[in-house]
Short mmCIF file of C-alpha atoms in Angstrom, two decimals:
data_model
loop_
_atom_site.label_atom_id
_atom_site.label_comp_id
_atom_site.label_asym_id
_atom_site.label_seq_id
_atom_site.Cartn_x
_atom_site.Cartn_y
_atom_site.Cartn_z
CA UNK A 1 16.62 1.94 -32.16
CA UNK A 2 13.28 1.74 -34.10
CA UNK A 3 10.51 2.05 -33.05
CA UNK A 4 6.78 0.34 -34.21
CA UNK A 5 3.22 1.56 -32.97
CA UNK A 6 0.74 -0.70 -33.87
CA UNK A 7 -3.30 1.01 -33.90
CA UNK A 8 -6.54 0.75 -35.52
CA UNK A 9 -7.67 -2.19 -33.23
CA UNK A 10 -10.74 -2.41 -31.45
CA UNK A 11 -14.31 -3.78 -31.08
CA UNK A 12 -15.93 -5.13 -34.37
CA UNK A 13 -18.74 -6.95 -35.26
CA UNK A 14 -18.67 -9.96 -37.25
CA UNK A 15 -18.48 -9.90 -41.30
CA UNK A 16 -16.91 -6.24 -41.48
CA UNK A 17 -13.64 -5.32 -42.07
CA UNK A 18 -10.60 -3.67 -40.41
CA UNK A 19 -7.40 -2.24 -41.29
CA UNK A 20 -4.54 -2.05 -38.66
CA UNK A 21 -1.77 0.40 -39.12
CA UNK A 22 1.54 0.09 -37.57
CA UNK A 23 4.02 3.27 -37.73
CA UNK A 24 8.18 2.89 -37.67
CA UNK A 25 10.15 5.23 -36.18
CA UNK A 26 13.88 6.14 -37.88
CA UNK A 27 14.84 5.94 -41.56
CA UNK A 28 15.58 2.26 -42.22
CA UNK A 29 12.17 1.04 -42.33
CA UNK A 30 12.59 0.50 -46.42
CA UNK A 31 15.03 -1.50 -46.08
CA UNK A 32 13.65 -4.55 -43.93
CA UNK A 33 10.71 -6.59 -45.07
CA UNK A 34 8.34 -6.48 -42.05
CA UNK A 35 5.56 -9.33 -40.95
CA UNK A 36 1.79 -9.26 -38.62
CA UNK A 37 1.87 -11.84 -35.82
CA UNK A 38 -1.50 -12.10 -33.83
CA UNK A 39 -2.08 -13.80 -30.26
CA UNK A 40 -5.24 -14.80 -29.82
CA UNK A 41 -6.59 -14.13 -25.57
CA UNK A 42 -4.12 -16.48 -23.31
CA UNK A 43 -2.84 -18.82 -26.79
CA UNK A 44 0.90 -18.82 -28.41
CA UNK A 45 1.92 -16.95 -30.91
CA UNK A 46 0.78 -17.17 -35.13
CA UNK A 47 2.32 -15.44 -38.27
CA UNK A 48 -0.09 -14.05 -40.45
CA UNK A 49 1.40 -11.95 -43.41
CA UNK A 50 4.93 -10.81 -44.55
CA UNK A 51 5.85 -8.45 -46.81
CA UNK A 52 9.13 -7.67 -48.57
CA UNK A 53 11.14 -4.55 -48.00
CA UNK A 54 9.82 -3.01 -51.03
CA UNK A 55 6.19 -4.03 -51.14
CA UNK A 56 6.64 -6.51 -54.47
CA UNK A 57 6.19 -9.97 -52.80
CA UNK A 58 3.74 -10.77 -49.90
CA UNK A 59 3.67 -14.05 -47.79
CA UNK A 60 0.38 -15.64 -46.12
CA UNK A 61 -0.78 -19.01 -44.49
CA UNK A 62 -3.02 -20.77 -45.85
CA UNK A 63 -5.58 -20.29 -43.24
CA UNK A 64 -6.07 -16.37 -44.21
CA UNK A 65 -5.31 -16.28 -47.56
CA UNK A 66 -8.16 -14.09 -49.68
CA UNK A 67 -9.19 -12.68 -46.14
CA UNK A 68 -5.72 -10.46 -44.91
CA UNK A 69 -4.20 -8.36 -47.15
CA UNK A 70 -0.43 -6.71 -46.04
CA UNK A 71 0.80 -3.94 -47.78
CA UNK A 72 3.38 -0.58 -46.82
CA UNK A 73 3.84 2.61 -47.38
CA UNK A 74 7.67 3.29 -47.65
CA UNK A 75 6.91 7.13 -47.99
CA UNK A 76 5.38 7.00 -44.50
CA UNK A 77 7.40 4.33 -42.88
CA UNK A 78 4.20 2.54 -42.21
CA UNK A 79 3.25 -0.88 -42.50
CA UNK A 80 -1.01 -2.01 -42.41
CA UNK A 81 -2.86 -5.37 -42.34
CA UNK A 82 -6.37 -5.11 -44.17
CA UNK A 83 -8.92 -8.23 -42.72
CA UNK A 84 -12.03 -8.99 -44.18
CA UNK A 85 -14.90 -10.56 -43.00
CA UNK A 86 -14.02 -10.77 -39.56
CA UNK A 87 -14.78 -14.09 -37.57
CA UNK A 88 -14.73 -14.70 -33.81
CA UNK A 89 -11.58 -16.25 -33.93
CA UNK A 90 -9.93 -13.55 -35.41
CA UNK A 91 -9.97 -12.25 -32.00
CA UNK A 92 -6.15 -11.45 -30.79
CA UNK A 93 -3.24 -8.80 -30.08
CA UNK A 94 -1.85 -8.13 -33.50
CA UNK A 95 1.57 -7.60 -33.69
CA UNK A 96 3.81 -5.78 -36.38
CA UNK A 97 7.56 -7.22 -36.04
CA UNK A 98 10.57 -6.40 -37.88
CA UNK A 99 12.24 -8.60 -40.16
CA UNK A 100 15.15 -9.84 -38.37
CA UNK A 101 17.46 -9.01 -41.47
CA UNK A 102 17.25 -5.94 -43.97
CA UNK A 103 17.83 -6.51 -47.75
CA UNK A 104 16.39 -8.24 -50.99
CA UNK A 105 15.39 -11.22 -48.93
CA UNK A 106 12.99 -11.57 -46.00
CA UNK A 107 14.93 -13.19 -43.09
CA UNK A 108 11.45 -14.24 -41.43
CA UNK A 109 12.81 -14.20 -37.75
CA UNK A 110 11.63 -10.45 -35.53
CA UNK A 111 14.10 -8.71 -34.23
CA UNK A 112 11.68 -5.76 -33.06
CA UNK A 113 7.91 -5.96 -32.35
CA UNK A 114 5.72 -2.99 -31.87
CA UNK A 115 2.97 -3.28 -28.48
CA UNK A 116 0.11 -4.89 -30.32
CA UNK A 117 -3.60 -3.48 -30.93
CA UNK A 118 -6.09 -5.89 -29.80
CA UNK A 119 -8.83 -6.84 -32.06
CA UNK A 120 -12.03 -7.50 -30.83
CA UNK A 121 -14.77 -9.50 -32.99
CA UNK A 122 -18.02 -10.02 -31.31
CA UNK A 123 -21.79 -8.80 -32.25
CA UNK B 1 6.08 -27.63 -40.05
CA UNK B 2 5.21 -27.99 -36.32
CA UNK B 3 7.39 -27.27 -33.42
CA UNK B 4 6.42 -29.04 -30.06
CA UNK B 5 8.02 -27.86 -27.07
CA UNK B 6 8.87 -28.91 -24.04
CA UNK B 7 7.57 -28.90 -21.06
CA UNK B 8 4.87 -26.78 -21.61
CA UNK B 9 5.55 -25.78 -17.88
CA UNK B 10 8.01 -25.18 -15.35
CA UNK B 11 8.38 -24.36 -11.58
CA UNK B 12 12.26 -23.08 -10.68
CA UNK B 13 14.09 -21.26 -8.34
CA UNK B 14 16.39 -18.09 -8.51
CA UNK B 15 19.74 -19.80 -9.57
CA UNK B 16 18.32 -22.96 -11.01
CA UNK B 17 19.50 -24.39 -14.58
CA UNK B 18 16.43 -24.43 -16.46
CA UNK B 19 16.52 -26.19 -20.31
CA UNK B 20 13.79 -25.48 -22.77
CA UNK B 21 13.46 -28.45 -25.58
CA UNK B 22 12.15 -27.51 -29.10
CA UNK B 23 11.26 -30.14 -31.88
CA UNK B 24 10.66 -29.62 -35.23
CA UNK B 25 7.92 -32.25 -37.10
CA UNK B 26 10.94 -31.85 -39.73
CA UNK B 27 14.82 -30.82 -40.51
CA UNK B 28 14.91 -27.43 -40.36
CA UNK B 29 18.67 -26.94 -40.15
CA UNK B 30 19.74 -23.81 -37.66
CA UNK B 31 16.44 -22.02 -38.96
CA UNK B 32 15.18 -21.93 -35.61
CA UNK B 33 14.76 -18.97 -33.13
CA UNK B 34 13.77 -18.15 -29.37
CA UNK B 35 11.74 -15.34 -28.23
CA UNK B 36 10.99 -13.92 -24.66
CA UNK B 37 7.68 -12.59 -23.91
CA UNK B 38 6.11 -11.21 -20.09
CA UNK B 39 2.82 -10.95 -19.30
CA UNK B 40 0.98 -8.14 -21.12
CA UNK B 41 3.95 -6.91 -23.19
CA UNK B 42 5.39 -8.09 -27.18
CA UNK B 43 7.90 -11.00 -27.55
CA UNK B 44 11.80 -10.04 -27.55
CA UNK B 45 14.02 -12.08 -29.66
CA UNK B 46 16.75 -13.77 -27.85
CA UNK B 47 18.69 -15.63 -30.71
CA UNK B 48 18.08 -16.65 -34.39
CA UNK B 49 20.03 -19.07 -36.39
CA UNK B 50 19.33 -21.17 -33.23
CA UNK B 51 22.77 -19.97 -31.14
CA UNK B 52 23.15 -16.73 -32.28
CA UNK B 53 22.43 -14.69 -29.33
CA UNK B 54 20.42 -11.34 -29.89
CA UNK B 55 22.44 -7.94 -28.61
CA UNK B 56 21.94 -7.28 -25.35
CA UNK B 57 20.63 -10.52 -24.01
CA UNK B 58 22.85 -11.43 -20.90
CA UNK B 59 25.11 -14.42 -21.33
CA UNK B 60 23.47 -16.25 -18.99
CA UNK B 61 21.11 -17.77 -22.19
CA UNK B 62 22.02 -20.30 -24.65
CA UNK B 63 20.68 -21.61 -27.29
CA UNK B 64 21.84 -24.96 -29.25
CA UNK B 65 20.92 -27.45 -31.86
CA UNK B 66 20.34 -28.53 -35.41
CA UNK B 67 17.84 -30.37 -37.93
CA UNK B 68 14.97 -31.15 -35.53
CA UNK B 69 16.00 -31.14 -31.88
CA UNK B 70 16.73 -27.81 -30.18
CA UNK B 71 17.78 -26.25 -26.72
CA UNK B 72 17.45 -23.17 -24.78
CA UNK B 73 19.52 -23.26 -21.56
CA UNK B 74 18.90 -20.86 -18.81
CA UNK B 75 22.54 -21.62 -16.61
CA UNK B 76 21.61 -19.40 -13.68
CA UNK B 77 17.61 -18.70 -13.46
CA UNK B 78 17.11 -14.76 -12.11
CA UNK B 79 13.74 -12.95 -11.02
CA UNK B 80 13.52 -10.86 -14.68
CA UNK B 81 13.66 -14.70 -16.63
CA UNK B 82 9.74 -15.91 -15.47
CA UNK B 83 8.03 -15.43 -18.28
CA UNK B 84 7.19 -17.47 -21.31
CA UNK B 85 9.35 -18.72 -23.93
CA UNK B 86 8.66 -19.69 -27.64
CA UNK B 87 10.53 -21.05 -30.15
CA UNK B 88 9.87 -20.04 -34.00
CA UNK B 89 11.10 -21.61 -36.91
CA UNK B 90 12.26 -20.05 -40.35
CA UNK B 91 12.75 -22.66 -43.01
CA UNK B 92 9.76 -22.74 -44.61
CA UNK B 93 6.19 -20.71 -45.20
CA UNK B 94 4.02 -20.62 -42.97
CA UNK B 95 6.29 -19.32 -40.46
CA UNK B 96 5.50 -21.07 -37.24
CA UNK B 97 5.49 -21.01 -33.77
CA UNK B 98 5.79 -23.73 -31.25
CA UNK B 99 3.29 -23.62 -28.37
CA UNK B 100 5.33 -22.05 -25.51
CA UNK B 101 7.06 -22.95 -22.26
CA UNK B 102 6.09 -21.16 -19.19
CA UNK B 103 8.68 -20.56 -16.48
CA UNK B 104 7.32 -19.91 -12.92
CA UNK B 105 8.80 -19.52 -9.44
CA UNK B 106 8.90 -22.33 -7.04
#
């Protein structure tokens, strides 16, 4: 059963930058696009970047677009989220979740999800 | 495309049928799953394609529906089911989520 790790969260000041890292366990991790999902303190649940299983296509709303920046490391089995200039409402548990189908295509349902690192923005 | 559920809040007992209602602002066909999450821990998938339940979730959960109007039926509410419950739909980008239903003991 994989595994995913999520870290690199913490308290940040507003206007700098963060990356988050999130680690897979086993050897299939190349072969399933992956996806961030953040929670912001008490609030649902909001998708924030997808990436295909082999790094070549990446998926964001609108509302972070130019500001988070997903990318992986197959070699590593690791998956990051890069986030610049960090507002107050970027405040949330991030989540890395596996893409609920492996291939050429990005299912975009989670079958796995890691614990979360929780961001903190505040000055 | 928005997903409004309802209610956003429930109070059952152990043994209670408890329904969960999902609707889509749009047709989404069966792109529509359910997820699980407790207090302080990560959502866990229960079904995708909007009936196609997850391994390992008991039997006990079903999910149901098509194009805009969904359903997740709890037939026999037990202690390790409080918790809140989201559905998530997959048709188009942005991925979303709808705003959750919280299930608490009477």
């Amino acid at each position: 059963q994989v595994q995913l790790v999520e870290s690199g969260g913490g308290v940040v000041q507003p206007g700098r930058s963060l990356r988050l890292s999130c680690a897979a366990s086993g050897s299939t991790f190349s072969s399933y696009a992956m996806h961030w999902v953040r929670q912001s303190p008490g609030k649902g649940l909001e998708w924030m970047a997808g990436i295909s299983y082999d790094g070549s296509n990446e998926y964001y709303p609108d509302s972070v677009k130019g500001r988070f920046t997903i990318s992986r490391d197959n070699s590593k089995n690791t998956l990051f989220l890069q986030i610049n200039s960090l507002r107050a409402e970027d405040t949330a548990v991030f989540y890395c979740a596996r893409d609920g189908g492996s291939g050429t295509y990005s299912h975009d349902w989670f079958d796995t999800w890691g614990q979360g690192t929780l961001v903190t923005v505040s000055s | 495309i928005q997903l409004t559920q309802s209610p956003s809040s429930l109070s059952a007992s152990v043994g209670d049928r408890v329904t969960i209602t999902c609707r889509a602002s749009q047709g989404i066909s069966s792109y529509l799953a359910w997820y699980q999450q407790k207090p302080g821990k990560a959502p866990k998938c229960l079904f995708y394609a909007a009936s196609t339940l997850q391994s390992g979730v008991p039997s006990r959960f079903s999910g149901s529906g098509s194009g805009t109007d969904f359903t997740l039926t709890i037939s026999s509410l037990q202690p390790e089911d409080f918790a809140t419950y989201y559905c998530q739909q997959y048709n188009s980008h942005p991925l979303t989520f709808g705003g959750g239903t919280k299930v608490e003991i009477k």
